[in-house]
Amino acid sequence: LCWVCLGFVGTKINKSITGINEVVSRAAYQVTASIRSRINNYSATMDMLVLPKITGKLPTNNIDTEKWFIPKDIKLADSRFFSPEKIDLLIGADTYWEIMCSGNVKLHTRGPYL
């Protein structure tokens, strides 16, 4: 996604981000944006660091979900979660837990949460 094309006004910053294997990246811009669920009434406004690329496609390989039973009444945020796709947004741990602690369902002991 192009943040300028979406109409965001960025604030110039110079912030280092340390990731896996202590690889350091730098963010030059930050934007404030709101996200909202397409499933329920959840929404949040947060400051987001702008990077050229967050990571490679995830998951790295297709996941075989043929034997999974996903209840029909569950609406998934990403209906193609099992297929490698580009990542547009990485949510911080504080917001992640805010989302995950409300109404989650675990498929099985080794499976994901819905």
PDB file of C-alpha atoms in Angstrom:
ATOM      1  CA  LEU A   1       0.000   0.000   0.000  1.00  0.00           C
ATOM      2  CA  CYS A   2       1.194   3.499  -0.746  1.00  0.00           C
ATOM      3  CA  TRP A   3       0.556   5.642   2.331  1.00  0.00           C
ATOM      4  CA  VAL A   4       0.824   8.874   0.331  1.00  0.00           C
ATOM      5  CA  CYS A   5      -1.609   7.479  -2.280  1.00  0.00           C
ATOM      6  CA  LEU A   6      -4.064   6.742   0.548  1.00  0.00           C
ATOM      7  CA  GLY A   7      -3.967  10.390   1.593  1.00  0.00           C
ATOM      8  CA  PHE A   8      -1.971  10.031   4.816  1.00  0.00           C
ATOM      9  CA  VAL A   9       0.165  12.944   5.956  1.00  0.00           C
ATOM     10  CA  GLY A  10       3.428  11.603   7.314  1.00  0.00           C
ATOM     11  CA  THR A  11       5.550  13.053  10.053  1.00  0.00           C
ATOM     12  CA  LYS A  12       9.274  12.893   9.353  1.00  0.00           C
ATOM     13  CA  ILE A  13      11.090  10.815  11.974  1.00  0.00           C
ATOM     14  CA  ASN A  14      14.303   8.850  12.279  1.00  0.00           C
ATOM     15  CA  LYS A  15      13.527   5.746  14.326  1.00  0.00           C
ATOM     16  CA  SER A  16      15.477   2.519  14.477  1.00  0.00           C
ATOM     17  CA  ILE A  17      13.645  -0.807  14.749  1.00  0.00           C
ATOM     18  CA  THR A  18      15.467  -3.935  15.852  1.00  0.00           C
ATOM     19  CA  GLY A  19      13.998  -7.195  14.558  1.00  0.00           C
ATOM     20  CA  ILE A  20      14.757 -10.866  14.391  1.00  0.00           C
ATOM     21  CA  ASN A  21      18.468 -11.721  14.465  1.00  0.00           C
ATOM     22  CA  GLU A  22      19.107  -8.141  15.672  1.00  0.00           C
ATOM     23  CA  VAL A  23      18.641  -6.743  12.166  1.00  0.00           C
ATOM     24  CA  VAL A  24      18.162  -2.978  12.443  1.00  0.00           C
ATOM     25  CA  SER A  25      15.837  -1.090  10.090  1.00  0.00           C
ATOM     26  CA  ARG A  26      15.056   2.614  10.038  1.00  0.00           C
ATOM     27  CA  ALA A  27      11.672   4.271   9.704  1.00  0.00           C
ATOM     28  CA  ALA A  28      11.721   7.723   8.135  1.00  0.00           C
ATOM     29  CA  TYR A  29       7.990   8.480   8.467  1.00  0.00           C
ATOM     30  CA  GLN A  30       5.136   7.927  10.880  1.00  0.00           C
ATOM     31  CA  VAL A  31       1.411   8.280  10.202  1.00  0.00           C
ATOM     32  CA  THR A  32      -1.612   8.268  12.470  1.00  0.00           C
ATOM     33  CA  ALA A  33      -4.382   6.045  11.169  1.00  0.00           C
ATOM     34  CA  SER A  34      -7.513   4.276  12.296  1.00  0.00           C
ATOM     35  CA  ILE A  35      -8.221   0.628  11.694  1.00  0.00           C
ATOM     36  CA  ARG A  36     -11.574  -1.058  12.045  1.00  0.00           C
ATOM     37  CA  SER A  37     -12.902  -4.557  11.826  1.00  0.00           C
ATOM     38  CA  ARG A  38     -14.967  -5.576   8.836  1.00  0.00           C
ATOM     39  CA  ILE A  39     -16.629  -8.157  11.116  1.00  0.00           C
ATOM     40  CA  ASN A  40     -17.637  -6.268  14.282  1.00  0.00           C
ATOM     41  CA  ASN A  41     -17.490  -2.779  15.787  1.00  0.00           C
ATOM     42  CA  TYR A  42     -13.814  -2.909  16.897  1.00  0.00           C
ATOM     43  CA  SER A  43     -11.731   0.117  15.921  1.00  0.00           C
ATOM     44  CA  ALA A  44      -8.475   1.694  17.056  1.00  0.00           C
ATOM     45  CA  THR A  45      -6.434   4.753  16.171  1.00  0.00           C
ATOM     46  CA  MET A  46      -2.683   4.377  16.378  1.00  0.00           C
ATOM     47  CA  ASP A  47       0.618   5.822  15.269  1.00  0.00           C
ATOM     48  CA  MET A  48       2.198   3.641  12.590  1.00  0.00           C
ATOM     49  CA  LEU A  49       5.765   3.538  11.365  1.00  0.00           C
ATOM     50  CA  VAL A  50       6.113   3.493   7.580  1.00  0.00           C
ATOM     51  CA  LEU A  51       8.550   0.944   6.152  1.00  0.00           C
ATOM     52  CA  PRO A  52       9.238  -0.096   2.554  1.00  0.00           C
ATOM     53  CA  LYS A  53       8.514  -3.725   3.452  1.00  0.00           C
ATOM     54  CA  ILE A  54       7.440  -5.403   6.685  1.00  0.00           C
ATOM     55  CA  THR A  55       8.339  -8.980   5.818  1.00  0.00           C
ATOM     56  CA  GLY A  56       8.036 -11.531   3.036  1.00  0.00           C
ATOM     57  CA  LYS A  57       4.760 -13.241   2.214  1.00  0.00           C
ATOM     58  CA  LEU A  58       3.201 -15.110   5.121  1.00  0.00           C
ATOM     59  CA  PRO A  59       2.706 -17.922   5.730  1.00  0.00           C
ATOM     60  CA  THR A  60       5.789 -19.008   3.809  1.00  0.00           C
ATOM     61  CA  ASN A  61       3.962 -22.087   2.445  1.00  0.00           C
ATOM     62  CA  ASN A  62       0.327 -23.039   1.897  1.00  0.00           C
ATOM     63  CA  ILE A  63      -1.261 -24.526   5.020  1.00  0.00           C
ATOM     64  CA  ASP A  64      -3.413 -27.625   4.560  1.00  0.00           C
ATOM     65  CA  THR A  65      -6.670 -26.796   6.340  1.00  0.00           C
ATOM     66  CA  GLU A  66      -8.701 -29.627   4.817  1.00  0.00           C
ATOM     67  CA  LYS A  67      -9.072 -31.424   8.169  1.00  0.00           C
ATOM     68  CA  TRP A  68      -9.819 -28.283  10.142  1.00  0.00           C
ATOM     69  CA  PHE A  69     -13.362 -27.647  11.238  1.00  0.00           C
ATOM     70  CA  ILE A  70     -14.006 -23.916  11.219  1.00  0.00           C
ATOM     71  CA  PRO A  71     -17.496 -23.261  12.585  1.00  0.00           C
ATOM     72  CA  LYS A  72     -19.821 -21.736   9.989  1.00  0.00           C
ATOM     73  CA  ASP A  73     -20.795 -18.876  12.309  1.00  0.00           C
ATOM     74  CA  ILE A  74     -17.157 -17.686  12.599  1.00  0.00           C
ATOM     75  CA  LYS A  75     -16.282 -14.798  10.288  1.00  0.00           C
ATOM     76  CA  LEU A  76     -12.552 -14.687   9.627  1.00  0.00           C
ATOM     77  CA  ALA A  77     -10.717 -11.385   9.255  1.00  0.00           C
ATOM     78  CA  ASP A  78      -8.604 -13.066   6.558  1.00  0.00           C
ATOM     79  CA  SER A  79     -10.453 -15.782   4.671  1.00  0.00           C
ATOM     80  CA  ARG A  80      -7.231 -16.724   2.825  1.00  0.00           C
ATOM     81  CA  PHE A  81      -5.033 -17.027   5.944  1.00  0.00           C
ATOM     82  CA  PHE A  82      -3.708 -20.384   4.692  1.00  0.00           C
ATOM     83  CA  SER A  83      -2.146 -18.954   1.522  1.00  0.00           C
ATOM     84  CA  PRO A  84       1.082 -16.893   1.295  1.00  0.00           C
ATOM     85  CA  GLU A  85       0.158 -13.206   0.918  1.00  0.00           C
ATOM     86  CA  LYS A  86       1.816  -9.796   1.241  1.00  0.00           C
ATOM     87  CA  ILE A  87       1.657  -8.268   4.727  1.00  0.00           C
ATOM     88  CA  ASP A  88       0.289  -4.701   4.786  1.00  0.00           C
ATOM     89  CA  LEU A  89       0.198  -4.002   8.509  1.00  0.00           C
ATOM     90  CA  LEU A  90       1.956  -5.370  11.573  1.00  0.00           C
ATOM     91  CA  ILE A  91       0.048  -4.633  14.767  1.00  0.00           C
ATOM     92  CA  GLY A  92       1.947  -4.128  18.024  1.00  0.00           C
ATOM     93  CA  ALA A  93       1.577  -6.461  20.988  1.00  0.00           C
ATOM     94  CA  ASP A  94      -0.544  -3.973  22.951  1.00  0.00           C
ATOM     95  CA  THR A  95      -3.213  -3.784  20.241  1.00  0.00           C
ATOM     96  CA  TYR A  96      -2.863  -7.475  19.357  1.00  0.00           C
ATOM     97  CA  TRP A  97      -3.864  -8.570  22.873  1.00  0.00           C
ATOM     98  CA  GLU A  98      -6.702  -6.053  22.941  1.00  0.00           C
ATOM     99  CA  ILE A  99      -8.089  -7.749  19.818  1.00  0.00           C
ATOM    100  CA  MET A 100      -7.320 -11.346  20.829  1.00  0.00           C
ATOM    101  CA  CYS A 101      -8.808 -11.169  24.321  1.00  0.00           C
ATOM    102  CA  SER A 102     -12.346 -10.644  23.104  1.00  0.00           C
ATOM    103  CA  GLY A 103     -14.362 -13.621  21.883  1.00  0.00           C
ATOM    104  CA  ASN A 104     -11.585 -15.820  20.515  1.00  0.00           C
ATOM    105  CA  VAL A 105     -12.049 -19.494  19.642  1.00  0.00           C
ATOM    106  CA  LYS A 106      -9.231 -22.064  19.587  1.00  0.00           C
ATOM    107  CA  LEU A 107      -9.644 -24.714  16.897  1.00  0.00           C
ATOM    108  CA  HIS A 108      -7.600 -27.451  18.612  1.00  0.00           C
ATOM    109  CA  THR A 109      -4.526 -27.784  20.842  1.00  0.00           C
ATOM    110  CA  ARG A 110      -2.046 -27.172  18.010  1.00  0.00           C
ATOM    111  CA  GLY A 111      -4.286 -24.923  15.926  1.00  0.00           C
ATOM    112  CA  PRO A 112      -4.702 -21.194  15.646  1.00  0.00           C
ATOM    113  CA  TYR A 113      -7.129 -18.920  17.436  1.00  0.00           C
ATOM    114  CA  LEU A 114     -10.033 -17.497  15.443  1.00  0.00           C
TER     115      LEU A 114
END
